[in-house]
PDB file of C-alpha atoms and ligand atoms in Angstrom:
ATOM      1  CA  MET A  14      76.598 -76.035 -84.868  1.00  0.00           C
ATOM      2  CA  SER A  15      80.357 -75.521 -85.139  1.00  0.00           C
ATOM      3  CA  SER A  16      81.856 -72.045 -85.228  1.00  0.00           C
ATOM      4  CA  THR A  17      82.631 -72.509 -88.913  1.00  0.00           C
ATOM      5  CA  GLU A  18      79.018 -73.122 -89.842  1.00  0.00           C
ATOM      6  CA  GLY A  19      76.180 -70.763 -90.575  1.00  0.00           C
ATOM      7  CA  THR A  20      72.769 -70.933 -88.944  1.00  0.00           C
ATOM      8  CA  SER A  21      71.817 -74.153 -90.679  1.00  0.00           C
ATOM      9  CA  GLY A  22      75.071 -75.802 -91.579  1.00  0.00           C
ATOM     10  CA  THR A  23      76.292 -73.749 -94.536  1.00  0.00           C
ATOM     11  CA  PRO A  24      80.092 -73.589 -94.221  1.00  0.00           C
ATOM     12  CA  GLN A  25      81.590 -70.170 -93.443  1.00  0.00           C
ATOM     13  CA  SER A  26      85.228 -71.237 -93.322  1.00  0.00           C
ATOM     14  CA  VAL A  27      85.523 -70.983 -97.098  1.00  0.00           C
ATOM     15  CA  ILE A  28      85.695 -67.175 -96.896  1.00  0.00           C
ATOM     16  CA  PRO A  29      89.307 -65.950 -97.280  1.00  0.00           C
ATOM     17  CA  ALA A  30      89.983 -63.639 -94.317  1.00  0.00           C
ATOM     18  CA  HIS A  31      92.049 -61.175 -96.356  1.00  0.00           C
ATOM     19  CA  LEU A  32      89.804 -60.749 -99.401  1.00  0.00           C
ATOM     20  CA  LEU A  33      88.283 -57.405 -98.349  1.00  0.00           C
ATOM     21  CA  ARG A  34      90.911 -56.239 -95.880  1.00  0.00           C
ATOM     22  CA  GLY A  35      90.989 -52.465 -95.504  1.00  0.00           C
ATOM     23  CA  GLN A  36      87.553 -51.959 -97.072  1.00  0.00           C
ATOM     24  CA  LYS A  37      84.619 -50.295 -95.329  1.00  0.00           C
ATOM     25  CA  ALA A  38      81.205 -51.817 -95.894  1.00  0.00           C
ATOM     26  CA  LEU A  39      77.729 -50.494 -95.124  1.00  0.00           C
ATOM     27  CA  VAL A  40      74.959 -53.085 -94.956  1.00  0.00           C
ATOM     28  CA  THR A  41      71.392 -51.863 -94.502  1.00  0.00           C
ATOM     29  CA  GLY A  42      68.865 -53.886 -92.523  1.00  0.00           C
ATOM     30  CA  ALA A  43      71.797 -55.824 -91.098  1.00  0.00           C
ATOM     31  CA  ASN A  44      70.324 -56.851 -87.760  1.00  0.00           C
ATOM     32  CA  SER A  45      68.294 -59.699 -89.241  1.00  0.00           C
ATOM     33  CA  GLY A  46      68.266 -62.436 -91.871  1.00  0.00           C
ATOM     34  CA  ILE A  47      70.188 -61.877 -95.078  1.00  0.00           C
ATOM     35  CA  GLY A  48      71.589 -58.491 -94.030  1.00  0.00           C
ATOM     36  CA  ARG A  49      72.961 -59.971 -90.856  1.00  0.00           C
ATOM     37  CA  ALA A  50      74.623 -62.909 -92.647  1.00  0.00           C
ATOM     38  CA  THR A  51      76.034 -60.538 -95.267  1.00  0.00           C
ATOM     39  CA  ALA A  52      77.479 -58.161 -92.675  1.00  0.00           C
ATOM     40  CA  VAL A  53      79.081 -61.110 -90.862  1.00  0.00           C
ATOM     41  CA  ALA A  54      80.486 -62.570 -94.096  1.00  0.00           C
ATOM     42  CA  LEU A  55      81.980 -59.206 -95.110  1.00  0.00           C
ATOM     43  CA  GLY A  56      83.560 -58.891 -91.661  1.00  0.00           C
ATOM     44  CA  ARG A  57      84.913 -62.411 -91.887  1.00  0.00           C
ATOM     45  CA  ALA A  58      86.466 -61.435 -95.226  1.00  0.00           C
ATOM     46  CA  GLY A  59      88.331 -58.591 -93.489  1.00  0.00           C
ATOM     47  CA  ALA A  60      86.085 -55.571 -94.109  1.00  0.00           C
ATOM     48  CA  ASP A  61      85.128 -53.080 -91.412  1.00  0.00           C
ATOM     49  CA  VAL A  62      81.344 -53.043 -91.279  1.00  0.00           C
ATOM     50  CA  VAL A  63      78.567 -50.606 -90.406  1.00  0.00           C
ATOM     51  CA  VAL A  64      75.470 -52.534 -89.353  1.00  0.00           C
ATOM     52  CA  ASN A  65      72.421 -50.416 -90.177  1.00  0.00           C
ATOM     53  CA  TYR A  66      69.138 -51.062 -88.415  1.00  0.00           C
ATOM     54  CA  VAL A  67      65.840 -49.219 -88.050  1.00  0.00           C
ATOM     55  CA  ALA A  68      64.497 -51.170 -85.058  1.00  0.00           C
ATOM     56  CA  GLY A  69      66.144 -53.840 -82.954  1.00  0.00           C
ATOM     57  CA  LYS A  70      69.229 -52.202 -81.479  1.00  0.00           C
ATOM     58  CA  ASP A  71      70.080 -55.268 -79.362  1.00  0.00           C
ATOM     59  CA  GLU A  72      70.219 -57.550 -82.401  1.00  0.00           C
ATOM     60  CA  ALA A  73      72.352 -54.976 -84.213  1.00  0.00           C
ATOM     61  CA  GLU A  74      74.781 -54.834 -81.272  1.00  0.00           C
ATOM     62  CA  LYS A  75      75.019 -58.640 -81.312  1.00  0.00           C
ATOM     63  CA  VAL A  76      75.970 -58.542 -84.987  1.00  0.00           C
ATOM     64  CA  VAL A  77      78.595 -55.900 -84.211  1.00  0.00           C
ATOM     65  CA  GLU A  78      80.010 -58.110 -81.472  1.00  0.00           C
ATOM     66  CA  GLU A  79      80.217 -61.100 -83.788  1.00  0.00           C
ATOM     67  CA  ILE A  80      81.985 -59.067 -86.477  1.00  0.00           C
ATOM     68  CA  THR A  81      84.510 -57.457 -84.131  1.00  0.00           C
ATOM     69  CA  GLY A  82      85.395 -61.031 -83.098  1.00  0.00           C
ATOM     70  CA  PHE A  83      87.119 -61.322 -86.494  1.00  0.00           C
ATOM     71  CA  GLY A  84      89.520 -58.512 -85.538  1.00  0.00           C
ATOM     72  CA  VAL A  85      87.886 -55.833 -87.704  1.00  0.00           C
ATOM     73  CA  ARG A  86      85.895 -52.722 -86.773  1.00  0.00           C
ATOM     74  CA  ALA A  87      82.111 -52.641 -86.673  1.00  0.00           C
ATOM     75  CA  ALA A  88      79.411 -50.294 -85.421  1.00  0.00           C
ATOM     76  CA  ALA A  89      75.622 -50.207 -85.372  1.00  0.00           C
ATOM     77  CA  TYR A  90      73.974 -47.130 -86.930  1.00  0.00           C
ATOM     78  CA  GLU A  91      70.255 -46.479 -86.654  1.00  0.00           C
ATOM     79  CA  ALA A  92      68.588 -45.045 -89.751  1.00  0.00           C
ATOM     80  CA  ASP A  93      65.395 -45.496 -91.735  1.00  0.00           C
ATOM     81  CA  VAL A  94      66.593 -46.038 -95.310  1.00  0.00           C
ATOM     82  CA  SER A  95      63.441 -44.448 -96.720  1.00  0.00           C
ATOM     83  CA  ASP A  96      64.167 -41.148 -94.947  1.00  0.00           C
ATOM     84  CA  GLU A  97      66.490 -38.868 -96.914  1.00  0.00           C
ATOM     85  CA  GLN A  98      67.835 -36.936 -93.925  1.00  0.00           C
ATOM     86  CA  GLN A  99      68.566 -40.098 -91.983  1.00  0.00           C
ATOM     87  CA  VAL A 100      70.399 -41.698 -94.901  1.00  0.00           C
ATOM     88  CA  VAL A 101      72.514 -38.587 -95.445  1.00  0.00           C
ATOM     89  CA  ALA A 102      73.320 -38.463 -91.725  1.00  0.00           C
ATOM     90  CA  MET A 103      74.241 -42.174 -91.714  1.00  0.00           C
ATOM     91  CA  THR A 104      76.654 -41.984 -94.645  1.00  0.00           C
ATOM     92  CA  ASP A 105      78.186 -38.740 -93.350  1.00  0.00           C
ATOM     93  CA  ARG A 106      78.750 -40.397 -89.991  1.00  0.00           C
ATOM     94  CA  MET A 107      80.349 -43.429 -91.613  1.00  0.00           C
ATOM     95  CA  VAL A 108      82.783 -41.281 -93.562  1.00  0.00           C
ATOM     96  CA  ARG A 109      83.615 -39.360 -90.371  1.00  0.00           C
ATOM     97  CA  GLU A 110      84.080 -42.435 -88.191  1.00  0.00           C
ATOM     98  CA  PHE A 111      85.373 -45.033 -90.676  1.00  0.00           C
ATOM     99  CA  GLY A 112      87.108 -42.724 -93.187  1.00  0.00           C
ATOM    100  CA  THR A 113      85.129 -43.739 -96.268  1.00  0.00           C
ATOM    101  CA  ILE A 114      82.691 -46.257 -97.806  1.00  0.00           C
ATOM    102  CA  ASP A 115      83.953 -48.879-100.258  1.00  0.00           C
ATOM    103  CA  ILE A 116      81.005 -51.295-100.337  1.00  0.00           C
ATOM    104  CA  LEU A 117      77.268 -50.676-100.008  1.00  0.00           C
ATOM    105  CA  VAL A 118      74.902 -53.606 -99.664  1.00  0.00           C
ATOM    106  CA  ALA A 119      71.438 -52.056-100.050  1.00  0.00           C
ATOM    107  CA  ASN A 120      69.586 -54.884 -98.375  1.00  0.00           C
ATOM    108  CA  ALA A 121      66.819 -53.441 -96.191  1.00  0.00           C
ATOM    109  CA  GLY A 122      63.412 -54.550 -97.362  1.00  0.00           C
ATOM    110  CA  LEU A 123      59.964 -55.607 -96.284  1.00  0.00           C
ATOM    111  CA  GLN A 124      56.664 -57.051 -97.454  1.00  0.00           C
ATOM    112  CA  ARG A 125      53.104 -55.810 -96.931  1.00  0.00           C
ATOM    113  CA  ASP A 126      51.079 -58.476 -98.706  1.00  0.00           C
ATOM    114  CA  ALA A 127      47.441 -58.234 -99.808  1.00  0.00           C
ATOM    115  CA  PRO A 128      45.197 -59.312-102.687  1.00  0.00           C
ATOM    116  CA  PHE A 129      45.246 -56.536-105.253  1.00  0.00           C
ATOM    117  CA  THR A 130      41.815 -55.009-104.613  1.00  0.00           C
ATOM    118  CA  GLU A 131      42.420 -55.027-100.863  1.00  0.00           C
ATOM    119  CA  MET A 132      45.868 -53.497-101.018  1.00  0.00           C
ATOM    120  CA  THR A 133      45.859 -50.038 -99.488  1.00  0.00           C
ATOM    121  CA  LEU A 134      47.823 -47.153-100.876  1.00  0.00           C
ATOM    122  CA  ALA A 135      49.765 -47.148 -97.598  1.00  0.00           C
ATOM    123  CA  GLN A 136      50.808 -50.797 -98.150  1.00  0.00           C
ATOM    124  CA  TRP A 137      51.845 -50.057-101.729  1.00  0.00           C
ATOM    125  CA  GLN A 138      53.711 -46.886-100.756  1.00  0.00           C
ATOM    126  CA  LYS A 139      55.532 -48.345 -97.760  1.00  0.00           C
ATOM    127  CA  VAL A 140      57.030 -51.190 -99.786  1.00  0.00           C
ATOM    128  CA  LEU A 141      58.082 -48.866-102.606  1.00  0.00           C
ATOM    129  CA  ASP A 142      59.512 -46.377-100.107  1.00  0.00           C
ATOM    130  CA  VAL A 143      61.711 -48.918 -98.328  1.00  0.00           C
ATOM    131  CA  ASN A 144      62.560 -51.412-101.073  1.00  0.00           C
ATOM    132  CA  LEU A 145      63.137 -49.012-103.970  1.00  0.00           C
ATOM    133  CA  THR A 146      63.489 -45.431-102.713  1.00  0.00           C
ATOM    134  CA  GLY A 147      65.608 -46.685 -99.802  1.00  0.00           C
ATOM    135  CA  GLN A 148      68.056 -48.276-102.213  1.00  0.00           C
ATOM    136  CA  PHE A 149      68.058 -45.137-104.378  1.00  0.00           C
ATOM    137  CA  LEU A 150      68.920 -42.920-101.399  1.00  0.00           C
ATOM    138  CA  CYS A 151      71.657 -45.192-100.020  1.00  0.00           C
ATOM    139  CA  ALA A 152      73.181 -45.721-103.466  1.00  0.00           C
ATOM    140  CA  ARG A 153      73.174 -41.970-104.174  1.00  0.00           C
ATOM    141  CA  GLU A 154      74.913 -41.049-100.941  1.00  0.00           C
ATOM    142  CA  ALA A 155      77.466 -43.871-101.213  1.00  0.00           C
ATOM    143  CA  THR A 156      78.202 -42.881-104.803  1.00  0.00           C
ATOM    144  CA  LYS A 157      78.965 -39.285-103.760  1.00  0.00           C
ATOM    145  CA  GLU A 158      81.636 -40.681-101.433  1.00  0.00           C
ATOM    146  CA  PHE A 159      83.022 -43.073-104.080  1.00  0.00           C
ATOM    147  CA  LEU A 160      83.383 -40.144-106.502  1.00  0.00           C
ATOM    148  CA  ARG A 161      84.974 -37.893-103.875  1.00  0.00           C
ATOM    149  CA  ARG A 162      87.612 -40.501-102.962  1.00  0.00           C
ATOM    150  CA  GLY A 163      88.240 -42.148-106.347  1.00  0.00           C
ATOM    151  CA  VAL A 164      90.169 -45.383-106.821  1.00  0.00           C
ATOM    152  CA  VAL A 165      92.720 -46.333-104.179  1.00  0.00           C
ATOM    153  CA  PRO A 166      94.551 -49.225-105.905  1.00  0.00           C
ATOM    154  CA  GLU A 167      95.953 -50.707-102.687  1.00  0.00           C
ATOM    155  CA  VAL A 168      92.373 -51.132-101.437  1.00  0.00           C
ATOM    156  CA  SER A 169      90.401 -52.105-104.554  1.00  0.00           C
ATOM    157  CA  ARG A 170      90.467 -51.796-108.344  1.00  0.00           C
ATOM    158  CA  ALA A 171      87.063 -50.055-108.162  1.00  0.00           C
ATOM    159  CA  ALA A 172      86.188 -46.722-106.573  1.00  0.00           C
ATOM    160  CA  GLY A 173      83.182 -48.403-105.002  1.00  0.00           C
ATOM    161  CA  LYS A 174      80.858 -51.352-105.172  1.00  0.00           C
ATOM    162  CA  ILE A 175      77.085 -51.302-104.780  1.00  0.00           C
ATOM    163  CA  ILE A 176      75.126 -54.514-104.314  1.00  0.00           C
ATOM    164  CA  CYS A 177      71.362 -54.141-104.553  1.00  0.00           C
ATOM    165  CA  MET A 178      69.425 -56.875-102.771  1.00  0.00           C
ATOM    166  CA  SER A 179      66.721 -57.735-105.251  1.00  0.00           C
ATOM    167  CA  SER A 180      64.704 -60.958-105.496  1.00  0.00           C
ATOM    168  CA  VAL A 181      63.722 -63.632-107.977  1.00  0.00           C
ATOM    169  CA  HIS A 182      60.510 -61.576-108.064  1.00  0.00           C
ATOM    170  CA  GLN A 183      62.271 -58.970-110.167  1.00  0.00           C
ATOM    171  CA  ILE A 184      61.373 -61.388-112.991  1.00  0.00           C
ATOM    172  CA  ILE A 185      58.865 -63.858-111.504  1.00  0.00           C
ATOM    173  CA  PRO A 186      55.397 -62.298-111.145  1.00  0.00           C
ATOM    174  CA  TRP A 187      53.948 -62.887-107.653  1.00  0.00           C
ATOM    175  CA  ALA A 188      50.172 -62.812-107.127  1.00  0.00           C
ATOM    176  CA  GLY A 189      49.152 -61.143-103.882  1.00  0.00           C
ATOM    177  CA  HIS A 190      52.443 -59.255-103.666  1.00  0.00           C
ATOM    178  CA  VAL A 191      52.154 -56.631-106.419  1.00  0.00           C
ATOM    179  CA  ASN A 192      53.878 -53.983-104.306  1.00  0.00           C
ATOM    180  CA  TYR A 193      56.855 -56.219-103.536  1.00  0.00           C
ATOM    181  CA  ALA A 194      57.290 -57.591-107.072  1.00  0.00           C
ATOM    182  CA  SER A 195      57.004 -54.053-108.509  1.00  0.00           C
ATOM    183  CA  SER A 196      59.629 -52.767-106.087  1.00  0.00           C
ATOM    184  CA  LYS A 197      62.071 -55.514-107.087  1.00  0.00           C
ATOM    185  CA  GLY A 198      61.379 -55.007-110.797  1.00  0.00           C
ATOM    186  CA  GLY A 199      62.244 -51.372-110.127  1.00  0.00           C
ATOM    187  CA  VAL A 200      65.426 -52.386-108.337  1.00  0.00           C
ATOM    188  CA  GLN A 201      66.550 -54.339-111.400  1.00  0.00           C
ATOM    189  CA  MET A 202      66.202 -51.365-113.771  1.00  0.00           C
ATOM    190  CA  MET A 203      67.619 -48.929-111.224  1.00  0.00           C
ATOM    191  CA  MET A 204      70.634 -51.188-110.758  1.00  0.00           C
ATOM    192  CA  GLU A 205      71.251 -51.606-114.491  1.00  0.00           C
ATOM    193  CA  THR A 206      70.851 -47.893-115.190  1.00  0.00           C
ATOM    194  CA  LEU A 207      73.195 -46.944-112.370  1.00  0.00           C
ATOM    195  CA  ALA A 208      75.689 -49.584-113.510  1.00  0.00           C
ATOM    196  CA  GLN A 209      75.711 -48.056-116.993  1.00  0.00           C
ATOM    197  CA  GLU A 210      75.993 -44.491-115.672  1.00  0.00           C
ATOM    198  CA  LEU A 211      78.675 -45.167-113.070  1.00  0.00           C
ATOM    199  CA  ALA A 212      80.907 -47.782-114.716  1.00  0.00           C
ATOM    200  CA  PRO A 213      83.085 -45.119-116.404  1.00  0.00           C
ATOM    201  CA  LYS A 214      83.753 -43.759-112.903  1.00  0.00           C
ATOM    202  CA  LYS A 215      84.975 -47.224-111.851  1.00  0.00           C
ATOM    203  CA  ILE A 216      81.949 -47.867-109.686  1.00  0.00           C
ATOM    204  CA  ARG A 217      80.522 -51.360-109.994  1.00  0.00           C
ATOM    205  CA  VAL A 218      76.798 -51.750-109.430  1.00  0.00           C
ATOM    206  CA  ASN A 219      75.306 -55.248-109.327  1.00  0.00           C
ATOM    207  CA  ALA A 220      72.422 -57.085-107.705  1.00  0.00           C
ATOM    208  CA  ILE A 221      71.806 -60.329-105.922  1.00  0.00           C
ATOM    209  CA  ALA A 222      68.433 -61.968-106.473  1.00  0.00           C
ATOM    210  CA  PRO A 223      67.817 -64.457-103.675  1.00  0.00           C
ATOM    211  CA  GLY A 224      65.315 -67.249-104.098  1.00  0.00           C
ATOM    212  CA  ALA A 225      63.717 -68.684-100.969  1.00  0.00           C
ATOM    213  CA  ILE A 226      66.000 -67.998 -98.023  1.00  0.00           C
ATOM    214  CA  LYS A 227      65.105 -68.991 -94.479  1.00  0.00           C
ATOM    215  CA  THR A 228      64.576 -65.633 -92.718  1.00  0.00           C
ATOM    216  CA  PRO A 229      61.799 -63.962 -90.715  1.00  0.00           C
ATOM    217  CA  ILE A 230      60.432 -62.213 -93.848  1.00  0.00           C
ATOM    218  CA  ASN A 231      59.069 -65.500 -95.263  1.00  0.00           C
ATOM    219  CA  ARG A 232      58.623 -67.633 -92.153  1.00  0.00           C
ATOM    220  CA  SER A 233      55.189 -68.866 -93.301  1.00  0.00           C
ATOM    221  CA  ALA A 234      56.739 -70.333 -96.458  1.00  0.00           C
ATOM    222  CA  TRP A 235      59.087 -72.723 -94.621  1.00  0.00           C
ATOM    223  CA  GLU A 236      57.817 -73.084 -91.064  1.00  0.00           C
ATOM    224  CA  THR A 237      55.390 -76.031 -91.406  1.00  0.00           C
ATOM    225  CA  PRO A 238      56.207 -79.368 -93.115  1.00  0.00           C
ATOM    226  CA  GLN A 239      53.450 -78.766 -95.700  1.00  0.00           C
ATOM    227  CA  ALA A 240      54.695 -75.264 -96.547  1.00  0.00           C
ATOM    228  CA  ARG A 241      58.238 -76.611 -96.797  1.00  0.00           C
ATOM    229  CA  GLU A 242      57.177 -79.382 -99.166  1.00  0.00           C
ATOM    230  CA  ASP A 243      55.275 -76.921-101.378  1.00  0.00           C
ATOM    231  CA  LEU A 244      58.253 -74.591-101.448  1.00  0.00           C
ATOM    232  CA  LEU A 245      60.768 -77.325-102.281  1.00  0.00           C
ATOM    233  CA  ARG A 246      58.729 -78.167-105.377  1.00  0.00           C
ATOM    234  CA  LEU A 247      59.830 -74.767-106.725  1.00  0.00           C
ATOM    235  CA  ILE A 248      63.539 -75.363-106.031  1.00  0.00           C
ATOM    236  CA  PRO A 249      65.386 -77.809-108.321  1.00  0.00           C
ATOM    237  CA  TYR A 250      68.398 -77.906-105.959  1.00  0.00           C
ATOM    238  CA  ASP A 251      66.036 -79.289-103.294  1.00  0.00           C
ATOM    239  CA  ARG A 252      67.007 -77.181-100.340  1.00  0.00           C
ATOM    240  CA  ILE A 253      65.813 -73.886 -98.942  1.00  0.00           C
ATOM    241  CA  GLY A 254      68.578 -71.298 -98.945  1.00  0.00           C
ATOM    242  CA  ASP A 255      70.447 -70.111 -95.866  1.00  0.00           C
ATOM    243  CA  PRO A 256      71.237 -66.429 -95.282  1.00  0.00           C
ATOM    244  CA  GLU A 257      74.920 -67.394 -95.518  1.00  0.00           C
ATOM    245  CA  ASP A 258      74.396 -68.419 -99.163  1.00  0.00           C
ATOM    246  CA  ILE A 259      73.676 -64.761 -99.877  1.00  0.00           C
ATOM    247  CA  GLY A 260      76.505 -63.496 -97.652  1.00  0.00           C
ATOM    248  CA  HIS A 261      78.984 -65.580 -99.627  1.00  0.00           C
ATOM    249  CA  ALA A 262      77.678 -64.230-102.931  1.00  0.00           C
ATOM    250  CA  ALA A 263      77.987 -60.658-101.616  1.00  0.00           C
ATOM    251  CA  VAL A 264      81.605 -61.194-100.556  1.00  0.00           C
ATOM    252  CA  GLY A 265      82.423 -62.485-104.024  1.00  0.00           C
ATOM    253  CA  LEU A 266      80.647 -59.656-105.845  1.00  0.00           C
ATOM    254  CA  ALA A 267      82.240 -57.007-103.629  1.00  0.00           C
ATOM    255  CA  SER A 268      85.751 -58.355-104.107  1.00  0.00           C
ATOM    256  CA  ASP A 269      88.241 -57.665-106.876  1.00  0.00           C
ATOM    257  CA  LEU A 270      87.887 -61.318-107.919  1.00  0.00           C
ATOM    258  CA  MET A 271      84.747 -60.071-109.674  1.00  0.00           C
ATOM    259  CA  ASP A 272      86.115 -56.725-110.814  1.00  0.00           C
ATOM    260  CA  TYR A 273      84.801 -57.214-114.353  1.00  0.00           C
ATOM    261  CA  VAL A 274      81.260 -57.978-113.195  1.00  0.00           C
ATOM    262  CA  VAL A 275      79.190 -54.862-113.883  1.00  0.00           C
ATOM    263  CA  GLY A 276      75.428 -54.457-114.043  1.00  0.00           C
ATOM    264  CA  THR A 277      74.668 -58.123-113.461  1.00  0.00           C
ATOM    265  CA  THR A 278      72.068 -59.828-111.319  1.00  0.00           C
ATOM    266  CA  LEU A 279      73.455 -62.886-109.600  1.00  0.00           C
ATOM    267  CA  TYR A 280      70.558 -65.268-108.958  1.00  0.00           C
ATOM    268  CA  VAL A 281      71.197 -67.215-105.775  1.00  0.00           C
ATOM    269  CA  ASP A 282      68.108 -69.359-105.841  1.00  0.00           C
ATOM    270  CA  GLY A 283      68.851 -73.092-106.131  1.00  0.00           C
ATOM    271  CA  GLY A 284      67.454 -72.933-109.655  1.00  0.00           C
ATOM    272  CA  MET A 285      64.099 -71.358-108.806  1.00  0.00           C
ATOM    273  CA  THR A 286      64.231 -69.200-111.944  1.00  0.00           C
ATOM    274  CA  LEU A 287      64.695 -72.263-114.200  1.00  0.00           C
ATOM    275  CA  PHE A 288      60.927 -72.814-114.678  1.00  0.00           C
ATOM    276  CA  PRO A 289      60.974 -75.973-112.504  1.00  0.00           C
ATOM    277  CA  GLY A 290      57.430 -76.883-113.622  1.00  0.00           C
ATOM    278  CA  PHE A 291      58.907 -77.659-117.049  1.00  0.00           C
ATOM    279  CA  ALA A 292      61.194 -80.377-115.652  1.00  0.00           C
ATOM    280  CA  THR A 293      58.309 -82.789-116.036  1.00  0.00           C
ATOM    281  CA  GLY A 294      55.702 -80.839-117.991  1.00  0.00           C
ATOM    282  CA  GLY A 295      55.651 -78.598-121.041  1.00  0.00           C
TER     283      GLY A 295
HETATM  284  P1  NAD B 320      64.336 -59.706 -92.711  1.00  0.00           P
HETATM  285  O1  NAD B 320      62.966 -59.264 -92.385  1.00  0.00           O
HETATM  286  O2  NAD B 320      64.998 -60.715 -91.845  1.00  0.00           O
HETATM  287  O3  NAD B 320      65.313 -58.467 -92.867  1.00  0.00           O
HETATM  288  C1  NAD B 320      64.930 -57.233 -93.409  1.00  0.00           C
HETATM  289  C2  NAD B 320      65.703 -56.158 -92.704  1.00  0.00           C
HETATM  290  O4  NAD B 320      65.391 -54.881 -93.274  1.00  0.00           O
HETATM  291  C3  NAD B 320      65.367 -56.084 -91.209  1.00  0.00           C
HETATM  292  O5  NAD B 320      66.557 -55.884 -90.482  1.00  0.00           O
HETATM  293  C4  NAD B 320      64.474 -54.847 -91.137  1.00  0.00           C
HETATM  294  O6  NAD B 320      64.495 -54.220 -89.876  1.00  0.00           O
HETATM  295  C5  NAD B 320      65.157 -53.989 -92.196  1.00  0.00           C
HETATM  296  N1  NAD B 320      64.352 -52.837 -92.578  1.00  0.00           N
HETATM  297  C6  NAD B 320      63.034 -52.801 -92.902  1.00  0.00           C
HETATM  298  N2  NAD B 320      62.656 -51.525 -93.145  1.00  0.00           N
HETATM  299  C7  NAD B 320      63.768 -50.748 -92.971  1.00  0.00           C
HETATM  300  C8  NAD B 320      64.018 -49.350 -93.066  1.00  0.00           C
HETATM  301  N3  NAD B 320      63.047 -48.511 -93.399  1.00  0.00           N
HETATM  302  N4  NAD B 320      65.275 -48.920 -92.820  1.00  0.00           N
HETATM  303  C9  NAD B 320      66.261 -49.765 -92.472  1.00  0.00           C
HETATM  304  N5  NAD B 320      66.082 -51.095 -92.360  1.00  0.00           N
HETATM  305  C10 NAD B 320      64.849 -51.579 -92.609  1.00  0.00           C
HETATM  306  O7  NAD B 320      64.233 -60.279 -94.217  1.00  0.00           O
HETATM  307  P2  NAD B 320      65.370 -60.807 -95.197  1.00  0.00           P
HETATM  308  O8  NAD B 320      64.820 -61.997 -95.838  1.00  0.00           O
HETATM  309  O9  NAD B 320      66.691 -60.875 -94.551  1.00  0.00           O
HETATM  310  O10 NAD B 320      65.353 -59.647 -96.300  1.00  0.00           O
HETATM  311  C11 NAD B 320      66.494 -58.912 -96.685  1.00  0.00           C
HETATM  312  C12 NAD B 320      66.383 -58.523 -98.146  1.00  0.00           C
HETATM  313  O11 NAD B 320      66.408 -59.703 -98.949  1.00  0.00           O
HETATM  314  C13 NAD B 320      65.094 -57.785 -98.497  1.00  0.00           C
HETATM  315  O12 NAD B 320      65.395 -56.750 -99.430  1.00  0.00           O
HETATM  316  C14 NAD B 320      64.254 -58.865 -99.157  1.00  0.00           C
HETATM  317  O13 NAD B 320      63.337 -58.325-100.069  1.00  0.00           O
HETATM  318  C15 NAD B 320      65.332 -59.671 -99.859  1.00  0.00           C
HETATM  319  N6  NAD B 320      64.925 -61.024-100.212  1.00  0.00           N
HETATM  320  C16 NAD B 320      64.682 -61.974 -99.259  1.00  0.00           C
HETATM  321  C17 NAD B 320      64.308 -63.244 -99.647  1.00  0.00           C
HETATM  322  C18 NAD B 320      64.051 -64.360 -98.681  1.00  0.00           C
HETATM  323  O14 NAD B 320      63.668 -65.452 -99.119  1.00  0.00           O
HETATM  324  N7  NAD B 320      64.265 -64.188 -97.394  1.00  0.00           N
HETATM  325  C19 NAD B 320      64.172 -63.546-101.010  1.00  0.00           C
HETATM  326  C20 NAD B 320      64.410 -62.557-101.942  1.00  0.00           C
HETATM  327  C21 NAD B 320      64.791 -61.300-101.535  1.00  0.00           C
END
């Protein structure tokens, strides 16, 4: 793998190093998978980055090291995004140590899968707490800072940018994962409502809906040749996504190149939401 390639060959060198210069980004769940690739991509684009993690300090420190290699600042902050006090403390610390927050990527998420009648309330609640309430808390605290600071035209045309990490399962029902699909459906409506409420304040709220991306969260879906073949049948573009595919989308959405993009979900899914079964049937 060359230094200009992502984990599985996706080119990184296409990211302009100046695009986000001077901006401060907070990425939650950034010590793994999509969050990690997004934090690295934002750093490569010139942003200073806070790498949030809840467990896995060593991985978080490695991400920080990689980002500081681009000549920008980075730091690892521990916080559970579903805990109000910890989120408030994290954003306060970022404002103290980095001066402000310009970009929030509310990425942290998890799955606790079970057939419906076997799903415990704890499994349901945990997924809602992290995937939906966690995004609510981080977005609320970041927004307070965006409103306090206002627009700084030399930095960005917007007072702040929020990117909610959703999923194709905000619109594709997913048997055996009712907690996860419900949380992402909630993320979609939260994102759109916040986008409507905050746009007049020059805050842009959008979402990315990844399809199947090779990360630890869905290892079983791509690890064996059979699982891979089954999965590829759902992806017209005929490749499983790399975390860098999402990092690139986040850089674009966060930048002023997309200043007029408000309240949109960007599907980054190789066509998974195009009803691939209808390519030959229907
Ligand atoms: P991952 O398991 O590699 O990363 C999830 C990260 O969230 C980890 O760093 C984990 O520690 C962190 N996290 C979990 N609970 C947390 C908490 N309470 N506080 C702070 N951090 C917490 O999985 P991933 O695939 O990189 O997932 C990232 C996001 O992308 C999730 O929101 C997931 O739903 C979404 N997503 C992933 C895929 C995919 O195919 N991988 C597809 C659609 C959506």
